Coordinates of C-alpha atoms in Angstrom, one line a residue:
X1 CA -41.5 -7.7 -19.8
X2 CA -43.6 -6.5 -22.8
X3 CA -47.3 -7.5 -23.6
X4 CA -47.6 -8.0 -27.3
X5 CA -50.5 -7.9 -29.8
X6 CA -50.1 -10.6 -32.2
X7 CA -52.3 -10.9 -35.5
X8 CA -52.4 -14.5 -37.0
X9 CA -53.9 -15.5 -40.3
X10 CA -56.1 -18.5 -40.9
X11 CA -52.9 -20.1 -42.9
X12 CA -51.2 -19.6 -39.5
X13 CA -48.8 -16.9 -40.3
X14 CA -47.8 -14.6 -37.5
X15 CA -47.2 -10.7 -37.5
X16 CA -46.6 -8.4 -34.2
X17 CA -49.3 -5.9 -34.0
X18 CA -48.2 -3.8 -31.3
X19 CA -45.6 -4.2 -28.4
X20 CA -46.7 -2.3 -25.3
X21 CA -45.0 -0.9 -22.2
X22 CA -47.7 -2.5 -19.7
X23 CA -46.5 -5.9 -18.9
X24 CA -49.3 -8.2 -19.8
X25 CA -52.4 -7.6 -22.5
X26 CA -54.8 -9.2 -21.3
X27 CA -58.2 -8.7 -23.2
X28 CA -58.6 -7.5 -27.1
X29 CA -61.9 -7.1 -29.3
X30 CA -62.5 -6.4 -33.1
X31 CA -65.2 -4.7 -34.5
X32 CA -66.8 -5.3 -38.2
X33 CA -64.1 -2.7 -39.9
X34 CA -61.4 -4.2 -38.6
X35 CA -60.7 -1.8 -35.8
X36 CA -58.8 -3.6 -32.8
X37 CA -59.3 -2.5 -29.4
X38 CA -56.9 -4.1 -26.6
X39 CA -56.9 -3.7 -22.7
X40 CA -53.6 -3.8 -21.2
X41 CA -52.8 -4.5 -17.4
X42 CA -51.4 -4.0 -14.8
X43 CA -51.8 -0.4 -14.8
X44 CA -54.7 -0.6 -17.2
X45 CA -54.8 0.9 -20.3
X46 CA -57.6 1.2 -23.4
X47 CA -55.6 1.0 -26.6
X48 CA -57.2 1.0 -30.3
X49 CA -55.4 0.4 -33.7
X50 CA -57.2 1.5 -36.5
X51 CA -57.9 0.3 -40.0
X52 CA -54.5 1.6 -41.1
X53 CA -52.9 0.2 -38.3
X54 CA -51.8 3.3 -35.9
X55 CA -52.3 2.8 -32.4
X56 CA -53.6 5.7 -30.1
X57 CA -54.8 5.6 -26.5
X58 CA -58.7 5.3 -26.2
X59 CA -58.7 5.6 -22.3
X60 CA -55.7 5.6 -19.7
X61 CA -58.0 6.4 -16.5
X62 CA -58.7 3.4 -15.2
X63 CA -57.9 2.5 -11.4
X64 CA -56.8 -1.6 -12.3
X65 CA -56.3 -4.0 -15.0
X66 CA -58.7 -4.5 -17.8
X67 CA -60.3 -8.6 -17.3
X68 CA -63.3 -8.2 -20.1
X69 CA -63.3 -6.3 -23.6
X70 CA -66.8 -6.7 -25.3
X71 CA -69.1 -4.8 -28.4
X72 CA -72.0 -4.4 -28.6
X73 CA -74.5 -4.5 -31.4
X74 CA -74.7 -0.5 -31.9
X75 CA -71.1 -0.3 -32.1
X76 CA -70.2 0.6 -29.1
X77 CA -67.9 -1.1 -26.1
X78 CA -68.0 -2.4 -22.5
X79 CA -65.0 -2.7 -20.9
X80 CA -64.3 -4.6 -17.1
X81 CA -61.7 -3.8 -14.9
X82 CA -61.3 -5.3 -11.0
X83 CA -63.8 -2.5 -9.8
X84 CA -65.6 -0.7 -12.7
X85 CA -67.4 -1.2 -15.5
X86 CA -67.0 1.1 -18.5
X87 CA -69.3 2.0 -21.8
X88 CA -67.5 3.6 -24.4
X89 CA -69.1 5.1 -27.4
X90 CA -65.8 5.4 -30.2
X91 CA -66.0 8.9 -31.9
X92 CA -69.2 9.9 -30.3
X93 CA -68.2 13.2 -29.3
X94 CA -67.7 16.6 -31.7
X95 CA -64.1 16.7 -31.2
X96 CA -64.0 12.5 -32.8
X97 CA -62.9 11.7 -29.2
X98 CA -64.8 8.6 -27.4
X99 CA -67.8 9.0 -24.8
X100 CA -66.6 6.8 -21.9
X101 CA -69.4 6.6 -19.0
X102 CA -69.0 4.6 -15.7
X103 CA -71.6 2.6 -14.9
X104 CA -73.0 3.1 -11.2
X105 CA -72.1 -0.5 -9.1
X106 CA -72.4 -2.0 -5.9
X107 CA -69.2 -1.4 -3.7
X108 CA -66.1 -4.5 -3.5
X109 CA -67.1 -6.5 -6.6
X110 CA -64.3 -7.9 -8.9
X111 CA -65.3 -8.3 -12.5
X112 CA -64.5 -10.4 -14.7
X113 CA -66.3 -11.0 -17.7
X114 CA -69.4 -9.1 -19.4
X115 CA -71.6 -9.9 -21.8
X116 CA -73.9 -7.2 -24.2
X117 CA -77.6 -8.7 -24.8
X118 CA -79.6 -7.6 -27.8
X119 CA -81.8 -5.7 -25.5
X120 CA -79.5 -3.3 -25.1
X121 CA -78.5 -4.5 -21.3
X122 CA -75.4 -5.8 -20.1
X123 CA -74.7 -8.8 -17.8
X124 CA -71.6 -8.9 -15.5
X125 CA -69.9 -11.8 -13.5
X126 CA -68.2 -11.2 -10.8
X127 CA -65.0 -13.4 -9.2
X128 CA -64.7 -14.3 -5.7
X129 CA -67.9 -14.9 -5.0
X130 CA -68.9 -15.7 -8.3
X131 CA -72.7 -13.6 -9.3
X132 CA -74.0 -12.5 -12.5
X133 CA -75.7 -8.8 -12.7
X134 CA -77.7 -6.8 -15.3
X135 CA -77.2 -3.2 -15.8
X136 CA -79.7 -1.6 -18.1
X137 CA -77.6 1.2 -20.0
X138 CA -80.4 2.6 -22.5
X139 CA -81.7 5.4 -20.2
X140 CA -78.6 6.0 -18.7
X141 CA -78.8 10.3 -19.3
X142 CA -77.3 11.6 -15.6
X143 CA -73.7 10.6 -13.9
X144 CA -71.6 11.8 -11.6
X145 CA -68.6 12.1 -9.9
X146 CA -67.6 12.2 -6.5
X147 CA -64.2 13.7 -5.7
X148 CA -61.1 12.6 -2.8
X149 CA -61.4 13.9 0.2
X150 CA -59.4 16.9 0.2
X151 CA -57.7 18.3 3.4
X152 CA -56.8 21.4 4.3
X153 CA -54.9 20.4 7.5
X154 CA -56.4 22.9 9.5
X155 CA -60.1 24.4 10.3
X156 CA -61.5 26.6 7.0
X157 CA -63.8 28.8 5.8
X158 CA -65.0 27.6 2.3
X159 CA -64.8 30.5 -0.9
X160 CA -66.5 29.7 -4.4
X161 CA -66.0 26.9 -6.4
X162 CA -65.4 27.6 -10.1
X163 CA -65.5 24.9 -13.3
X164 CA -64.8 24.8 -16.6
X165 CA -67.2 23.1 -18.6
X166 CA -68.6 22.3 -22.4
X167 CA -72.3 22.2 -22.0
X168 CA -74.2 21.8 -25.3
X169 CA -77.6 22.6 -25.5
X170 CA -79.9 20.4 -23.5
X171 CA -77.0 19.9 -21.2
X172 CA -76.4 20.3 -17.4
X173 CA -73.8 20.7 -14.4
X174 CA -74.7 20.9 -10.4
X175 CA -71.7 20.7 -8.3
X176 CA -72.2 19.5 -4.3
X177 CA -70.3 20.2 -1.4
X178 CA -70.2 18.1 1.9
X179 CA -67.4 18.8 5.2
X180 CA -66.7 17.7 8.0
X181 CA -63.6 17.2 10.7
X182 CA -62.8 13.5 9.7
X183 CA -60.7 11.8 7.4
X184 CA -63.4 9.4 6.4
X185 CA -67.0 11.0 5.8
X186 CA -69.3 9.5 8.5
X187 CA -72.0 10.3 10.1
X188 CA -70.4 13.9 11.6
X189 CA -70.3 15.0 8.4
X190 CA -72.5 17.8 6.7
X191 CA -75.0 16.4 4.4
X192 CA -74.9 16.9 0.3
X193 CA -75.7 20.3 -0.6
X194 CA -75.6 22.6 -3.5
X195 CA -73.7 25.3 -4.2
X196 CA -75.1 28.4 -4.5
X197 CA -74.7 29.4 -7.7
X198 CA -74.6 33.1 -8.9
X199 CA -72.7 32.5 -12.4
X200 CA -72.8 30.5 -15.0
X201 CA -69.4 28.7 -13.9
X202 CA -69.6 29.1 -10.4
X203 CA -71.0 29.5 -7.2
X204 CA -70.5 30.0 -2.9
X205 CA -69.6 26.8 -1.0
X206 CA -72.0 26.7 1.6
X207 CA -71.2 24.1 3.4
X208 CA -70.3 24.7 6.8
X209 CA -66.3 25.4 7.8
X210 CA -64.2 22.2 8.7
X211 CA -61.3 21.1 7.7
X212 CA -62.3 18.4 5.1
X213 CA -64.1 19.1 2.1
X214 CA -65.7 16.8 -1.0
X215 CA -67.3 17.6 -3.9
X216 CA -69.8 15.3 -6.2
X217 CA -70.6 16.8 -10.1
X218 CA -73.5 16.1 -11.1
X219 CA -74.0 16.0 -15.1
X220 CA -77.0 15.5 -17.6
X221 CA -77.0 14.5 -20.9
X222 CA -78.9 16.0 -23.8
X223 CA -81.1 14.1 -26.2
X224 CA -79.2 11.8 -28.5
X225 CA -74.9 11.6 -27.9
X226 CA -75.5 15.3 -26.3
X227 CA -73.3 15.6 -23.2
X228 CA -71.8 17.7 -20.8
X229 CA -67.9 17.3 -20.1
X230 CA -66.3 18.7 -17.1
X231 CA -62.6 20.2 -18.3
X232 CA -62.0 21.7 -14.8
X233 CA -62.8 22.3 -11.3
X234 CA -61.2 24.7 -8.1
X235 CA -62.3 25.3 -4.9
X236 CA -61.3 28.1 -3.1
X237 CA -60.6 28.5 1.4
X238 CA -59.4 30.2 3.8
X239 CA -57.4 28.4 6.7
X240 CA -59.1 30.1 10.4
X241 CA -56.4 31.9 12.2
X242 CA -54.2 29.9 14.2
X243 CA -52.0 31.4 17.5
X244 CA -48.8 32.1 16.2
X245 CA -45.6 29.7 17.2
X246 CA -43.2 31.5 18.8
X247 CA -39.5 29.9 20.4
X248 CA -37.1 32.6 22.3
X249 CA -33.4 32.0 20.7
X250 CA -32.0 34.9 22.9
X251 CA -32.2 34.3 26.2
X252 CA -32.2 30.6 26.7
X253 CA -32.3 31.0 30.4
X254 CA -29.7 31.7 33.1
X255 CA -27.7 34.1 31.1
X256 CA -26.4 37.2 33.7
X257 CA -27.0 40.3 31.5
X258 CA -25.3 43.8 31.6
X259 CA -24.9 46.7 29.1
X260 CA -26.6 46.1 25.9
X261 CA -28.2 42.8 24.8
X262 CA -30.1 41.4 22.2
X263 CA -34.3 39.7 22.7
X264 CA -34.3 37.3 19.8
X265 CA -37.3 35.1 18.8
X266 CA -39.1 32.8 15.7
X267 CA -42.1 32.0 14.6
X268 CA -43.5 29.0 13.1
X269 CA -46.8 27.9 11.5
X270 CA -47.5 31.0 10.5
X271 CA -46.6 31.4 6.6
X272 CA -47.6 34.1 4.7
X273 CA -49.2 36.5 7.8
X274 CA -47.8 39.5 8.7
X275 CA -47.2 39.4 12.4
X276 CA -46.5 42.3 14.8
X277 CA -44.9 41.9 18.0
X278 CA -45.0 43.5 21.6
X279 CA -42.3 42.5 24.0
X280 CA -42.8 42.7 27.9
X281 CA -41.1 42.2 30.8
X282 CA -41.6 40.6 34.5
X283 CA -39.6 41.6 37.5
X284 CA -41.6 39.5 39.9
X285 CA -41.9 35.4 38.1
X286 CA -44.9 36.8 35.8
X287 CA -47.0 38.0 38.3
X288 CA -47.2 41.5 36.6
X289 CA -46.4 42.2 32.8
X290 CA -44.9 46.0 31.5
X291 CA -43.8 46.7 27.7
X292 CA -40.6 47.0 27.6
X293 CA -39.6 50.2 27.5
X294 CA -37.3 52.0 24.4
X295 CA -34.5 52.4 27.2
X296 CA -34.9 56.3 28.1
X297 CA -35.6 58.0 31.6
X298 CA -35.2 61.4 32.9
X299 CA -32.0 62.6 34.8
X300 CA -32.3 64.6 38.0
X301 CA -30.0 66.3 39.9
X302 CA -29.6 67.5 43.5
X303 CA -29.1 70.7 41.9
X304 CA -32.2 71.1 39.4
X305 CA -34.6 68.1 40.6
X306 CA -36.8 68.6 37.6
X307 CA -36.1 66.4 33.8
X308 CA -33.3 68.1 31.8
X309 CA -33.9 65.8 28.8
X310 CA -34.0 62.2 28.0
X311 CA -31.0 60.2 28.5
X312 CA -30.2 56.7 29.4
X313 CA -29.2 55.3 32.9
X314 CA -25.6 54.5 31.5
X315 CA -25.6 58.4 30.3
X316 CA -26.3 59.3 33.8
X317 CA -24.2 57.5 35.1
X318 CA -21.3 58.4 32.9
X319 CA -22.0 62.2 33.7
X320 CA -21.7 61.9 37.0
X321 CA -18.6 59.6 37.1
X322 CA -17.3 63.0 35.3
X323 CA -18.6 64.9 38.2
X324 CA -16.4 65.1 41.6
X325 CA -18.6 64.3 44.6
X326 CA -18.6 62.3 47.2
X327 CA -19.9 58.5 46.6
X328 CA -22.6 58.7 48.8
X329 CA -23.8 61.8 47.0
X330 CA -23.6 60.1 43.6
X331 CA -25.7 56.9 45.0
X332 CA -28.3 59.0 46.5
X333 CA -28.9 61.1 42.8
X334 CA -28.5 57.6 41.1
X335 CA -31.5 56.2 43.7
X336 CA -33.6 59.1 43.1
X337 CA -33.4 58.8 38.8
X338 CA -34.6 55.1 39.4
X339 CA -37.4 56.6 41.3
X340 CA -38.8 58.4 38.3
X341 CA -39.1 55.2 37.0
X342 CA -41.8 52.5 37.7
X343 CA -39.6 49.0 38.0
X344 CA -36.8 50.7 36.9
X345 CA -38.7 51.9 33.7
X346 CA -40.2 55.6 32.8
X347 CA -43.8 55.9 33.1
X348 CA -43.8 57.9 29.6
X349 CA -42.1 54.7 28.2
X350 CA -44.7 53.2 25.3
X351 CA -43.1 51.6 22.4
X352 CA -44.9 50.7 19.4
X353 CA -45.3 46.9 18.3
X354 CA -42.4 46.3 16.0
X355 CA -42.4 43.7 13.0
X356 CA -39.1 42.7 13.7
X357 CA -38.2 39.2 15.9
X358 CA -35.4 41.3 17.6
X359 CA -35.3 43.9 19.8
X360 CA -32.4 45.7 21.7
X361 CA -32.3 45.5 25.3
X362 CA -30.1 48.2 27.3
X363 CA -30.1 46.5 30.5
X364 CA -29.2 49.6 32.0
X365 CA -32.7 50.9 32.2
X366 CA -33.8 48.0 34.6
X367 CA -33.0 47.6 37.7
X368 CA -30.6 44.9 38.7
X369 CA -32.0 41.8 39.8
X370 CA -34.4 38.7 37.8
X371 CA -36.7 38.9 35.0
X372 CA -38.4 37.2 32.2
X373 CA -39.3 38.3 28.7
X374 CA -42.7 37.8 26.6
X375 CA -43.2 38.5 23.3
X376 CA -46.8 38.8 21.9
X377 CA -47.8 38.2 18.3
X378 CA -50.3 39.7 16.7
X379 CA -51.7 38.9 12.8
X380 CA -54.7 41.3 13.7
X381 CA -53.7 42.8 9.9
X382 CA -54.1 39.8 8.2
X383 CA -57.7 39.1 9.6
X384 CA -58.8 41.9 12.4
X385 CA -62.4 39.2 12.8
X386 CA -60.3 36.0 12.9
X387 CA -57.2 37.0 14.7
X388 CA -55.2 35.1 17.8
X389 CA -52.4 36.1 19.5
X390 CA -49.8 33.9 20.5
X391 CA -47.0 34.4 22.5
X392 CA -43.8 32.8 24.7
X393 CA -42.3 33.4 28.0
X394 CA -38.2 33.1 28.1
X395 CA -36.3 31.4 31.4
X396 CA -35.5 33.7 33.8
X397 CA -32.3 35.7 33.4
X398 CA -30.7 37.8 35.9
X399 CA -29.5 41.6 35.1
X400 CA -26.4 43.2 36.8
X401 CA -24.9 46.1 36.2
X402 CA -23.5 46.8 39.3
X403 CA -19.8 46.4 39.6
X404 CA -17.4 44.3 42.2
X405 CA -16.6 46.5 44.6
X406 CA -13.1 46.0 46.9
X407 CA -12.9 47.2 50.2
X408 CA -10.6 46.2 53.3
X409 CA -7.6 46.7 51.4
X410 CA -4.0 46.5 53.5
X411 CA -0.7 46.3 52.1
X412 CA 2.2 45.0 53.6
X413 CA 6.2 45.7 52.1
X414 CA 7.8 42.8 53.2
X415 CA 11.6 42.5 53.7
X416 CA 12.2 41.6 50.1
X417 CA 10.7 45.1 49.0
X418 CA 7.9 42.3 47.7
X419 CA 4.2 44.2 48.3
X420 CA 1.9 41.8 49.9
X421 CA -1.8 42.9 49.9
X422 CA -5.1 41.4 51.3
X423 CA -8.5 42.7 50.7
X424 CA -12.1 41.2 49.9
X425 CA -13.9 41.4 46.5
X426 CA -18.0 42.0 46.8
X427 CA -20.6 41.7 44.4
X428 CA -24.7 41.4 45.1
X429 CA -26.4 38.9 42.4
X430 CA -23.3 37.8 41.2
X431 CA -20.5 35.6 41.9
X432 CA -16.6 36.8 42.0
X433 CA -15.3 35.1 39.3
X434 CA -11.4 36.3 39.4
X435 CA -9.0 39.5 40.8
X436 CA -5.9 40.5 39.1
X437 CA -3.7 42.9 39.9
X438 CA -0.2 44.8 38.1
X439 CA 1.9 47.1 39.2
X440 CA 2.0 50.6 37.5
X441 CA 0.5 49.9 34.5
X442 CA 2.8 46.8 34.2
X443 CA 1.4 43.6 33.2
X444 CA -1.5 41.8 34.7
X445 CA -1.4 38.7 37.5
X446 CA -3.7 37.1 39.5
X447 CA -4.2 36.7 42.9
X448 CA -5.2 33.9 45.0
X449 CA -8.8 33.8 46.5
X450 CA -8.1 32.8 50.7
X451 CA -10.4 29.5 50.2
X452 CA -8.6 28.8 46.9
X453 CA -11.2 29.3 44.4
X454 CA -13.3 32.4 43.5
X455 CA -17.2 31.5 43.4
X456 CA -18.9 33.5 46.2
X457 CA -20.3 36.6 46.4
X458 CA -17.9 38.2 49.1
X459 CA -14.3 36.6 48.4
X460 CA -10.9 37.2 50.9
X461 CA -8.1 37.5 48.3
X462 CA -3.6 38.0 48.7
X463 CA -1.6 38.7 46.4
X464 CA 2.7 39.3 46.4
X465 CA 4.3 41.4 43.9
X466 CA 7.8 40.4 42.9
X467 CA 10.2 43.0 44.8
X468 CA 10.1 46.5 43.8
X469 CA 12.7 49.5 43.2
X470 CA 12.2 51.7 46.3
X471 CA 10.1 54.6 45.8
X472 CA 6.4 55.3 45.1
X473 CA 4.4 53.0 43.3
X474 CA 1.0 52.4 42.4
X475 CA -0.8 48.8 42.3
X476 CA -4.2 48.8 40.3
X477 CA -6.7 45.5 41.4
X478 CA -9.4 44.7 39.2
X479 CA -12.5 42.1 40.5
X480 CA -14.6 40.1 37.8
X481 CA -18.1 39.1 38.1
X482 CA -20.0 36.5 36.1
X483 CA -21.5 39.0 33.7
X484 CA -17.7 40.2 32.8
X485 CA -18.3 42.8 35.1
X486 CA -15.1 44.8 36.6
X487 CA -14.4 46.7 39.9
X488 CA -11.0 48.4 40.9
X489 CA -9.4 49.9 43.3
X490 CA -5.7 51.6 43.2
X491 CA -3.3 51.1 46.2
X492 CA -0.3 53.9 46.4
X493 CA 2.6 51.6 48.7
X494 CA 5.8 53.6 48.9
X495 CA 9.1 50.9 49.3
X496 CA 12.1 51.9 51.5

């Protein structure tokens, strides 16, 4: 629906004055030219058609509906809505634009209907409970406005507040800051107090740091129509420094780790801040932290004990796997390497924080066995007096490099010229998870684990090649741990 202006002549004749987008107009008042003003509801709007009948908004601020439109004898307007009461002064300022002031009022009234008095006060009625006030607007020369209450959703440090203002001679502008930790200003709150300014236009909030804030302008008017106007207002904070949110992606927890993994975290709450991280590691539940170490140690030999570089633990091992010597030999040089290490991890190891939420992990360089992971976060850049870490423990995970090993091996060459063989698969940490076996370099079968499923750590296993040409031949038998981990063993049988 449409609220329409109607103009009707004393000969009753009717003519549409204005058709408005607000649903309902609902008050209207004409002044000794001819001018028509006209409140609108339910949004509430101040409209005013001039002598030559074009139609321009006068005020579009109000909160609710307009109920009373009256003039006064100077000229000038008072205007009712549900909550306020408005004077208006059409034209009064430089620019030809009105001077509209809100008159000061006791909290949860509902007016209705006002009335000017040729003393130059105003009487009000109010609904509900119906009660008639007087307002005396003649030496009305300070207002002000109080702001929302605005929320930085966290704890802050208040900056400067900085306006934008017309302030003709005679003319003035305070601005007043209150906090306080509470939606709704109460008692806890800080009391009033004003900025301090040090310019013209601005000043330091000195209120103390919360995370609510409110400001009240205060303005005063100049002699005659003289006043301030307010075009624009910013405050400025700073949010205190909250912990970092971190969440580990990679590990979840219960993952068995060998050879080369990735540590991958996030970070939440924490826009805008340049974070650096440190990443530990626990081989004992978190009783003791170390950094996790760039995945170097020294090698040593029985031949030259002392460092001949930096490699890796997989390096090592790789040289000597190229090196012929007995097993027990290779064990004992493997043993003594990890003793240069504290935890499995060289002393000289000392990474640098890294801004990265990943970090490579050669498992290699730890001994085999349970750990857990922490990453620390640091915003110590951002703000070195404000700063908190935060940081996030991962699930345990268990490391294994060590490989299924296969001993007890017989073979059998049955009458068919079939090769039966029987051994055991072993693994520390982990579970065997599988054996296959083919015959020279043929394709690959499984065996059978003796209790019919492989899921221990030391599984019996058979297994019975299809008959073979007589002659040499050579069966290869590879065990699988739950880390994909492989063992084998080769069997040389020789078939009559």
């Amino acid at each position: 629906l449409e609220g329409t202006l109607y103009r009707v002549t004393p000969d009753g004749k009717s003519s549409i004055l204005y058709s408005s987008k607000e649903n309902t107009v609902l008050t209207i008042a004409v002044d000794n030219k001819g001018t028509t003003y006209f409140g609108t509801g339910p949004r509430g709007n101040l409209m005013v058609i001039n002598t030559e009948g074009l139609v321009s908004t006068l005020y579009d601020k109000a909160t609710s509906y307009f109920t009373s439109l009256k003039l006064a004898t100077d000229g000038t307007l008072y205007a009712t809505t549900a909550n306020s009461v408005y004077h208006i002064r059409p034209n009064s300022l430089p620019d030809g634009s009105p001077l509209i002031t809100t008159l000061d009022s006791p909290a949860d009234l509902d007016f209705l209907t006002s009335l000017p008095l040729p003393n130059g006060k105003l009487a009000v009625g109010t609904g509900n409970i119906g009660e008639l006030y007087l307002a005396d607007t003649s030496q009305v020369r300070e207002g002000s406005f109080e702001s929302v209450v605005h929320d930085t959703r966290l704890e802050s440090r208040w900056g400067r507040v900085q306006w934008s203002a017309q302030l003709p001679k005679g003319t003035g502008i305070r601005v007043e800051t209150r906090s306080g930790n509470i939606a709704e200003p109460d008692s806890t709150w800080s009391e009033w107090v004003q900025v301090s300014q040090d310019e013209a236009d601005g000043g330091k909030i000195v209120s103390p740091s919360a995370r609510f804030l409110q400001y009240r302008v205060r303005l005063e008017a100049g002699s005659g129509v003289q006043v301030p106007r307010l075009k624009e207002i910013s405050l400025s904070y700073i949010t205190r420094s909250q912990p970092p949110k971190l969440t580990f992606q990679s590990p979840f927890g219960g993952e068995r780790w060998s050879g080369s993994q990735s540590l991958r975290w996030s970070v939440s709450e924490a826009e805008g801040a340049f974070l650096l991280y440190d990443v530990y590691y626990s081989a004992d539940n978190g009783s003791t932290w170390r950094p996790l170490p760039s995945g170097k140690t020294e090698i040593v030999s029985a031949a030259n004990p002392t460092p001949q570089g930096d490699v890796s633990i997989e390096e090592l091992k790789a040289k000597l796997d190229r090196t012929v010597m007995p097993q027990t030999m290779r064990d004992l040089l493997l043993e003594r390497a990890l003793q240069k290490q504290i935890g499995g991890v060289s002393t000289t190891a000392n990474p640098q924080p890294t801004k990265d939420t990943t970090r490579l992990l050669d498992t290699t360089i730890l001994t085999d066995g349970y750990y857990l992971f922490k990453v620390v976060a640091s915003d110590s850049l951002n703000d070195p007096a404000d700063s908190k870490p935060g940081s996030v423990v991962s699930e345990s995970v268990l490391i294994c490099n060590a490989l299924p090993q296969i001993s007890g091996v017989k073979s059998t060459v049955l009458p068919t010229k079939a090769v039966r063989i029987e051994g055991s698969a072993f693994q520390k940490l982990l579970t065997i998870t599988a054996v296959q076996y083919r015959v020279d370099d043929g394709d690959w079968f499984p065996a059978r684990a003796v209790d019919t499923i492989f899921d221990g750590y030391n599984e019996p296993f058979t297994l019975t090649t299809l008959p073979l040409t007589t002659g040499v031949h050579t069966i290869e038998i590879l065990a699988f741990n739950a880390a994909n981990g492989k063992g084998s063993t080769k069997v040389i049988v020789n078939v009559p």
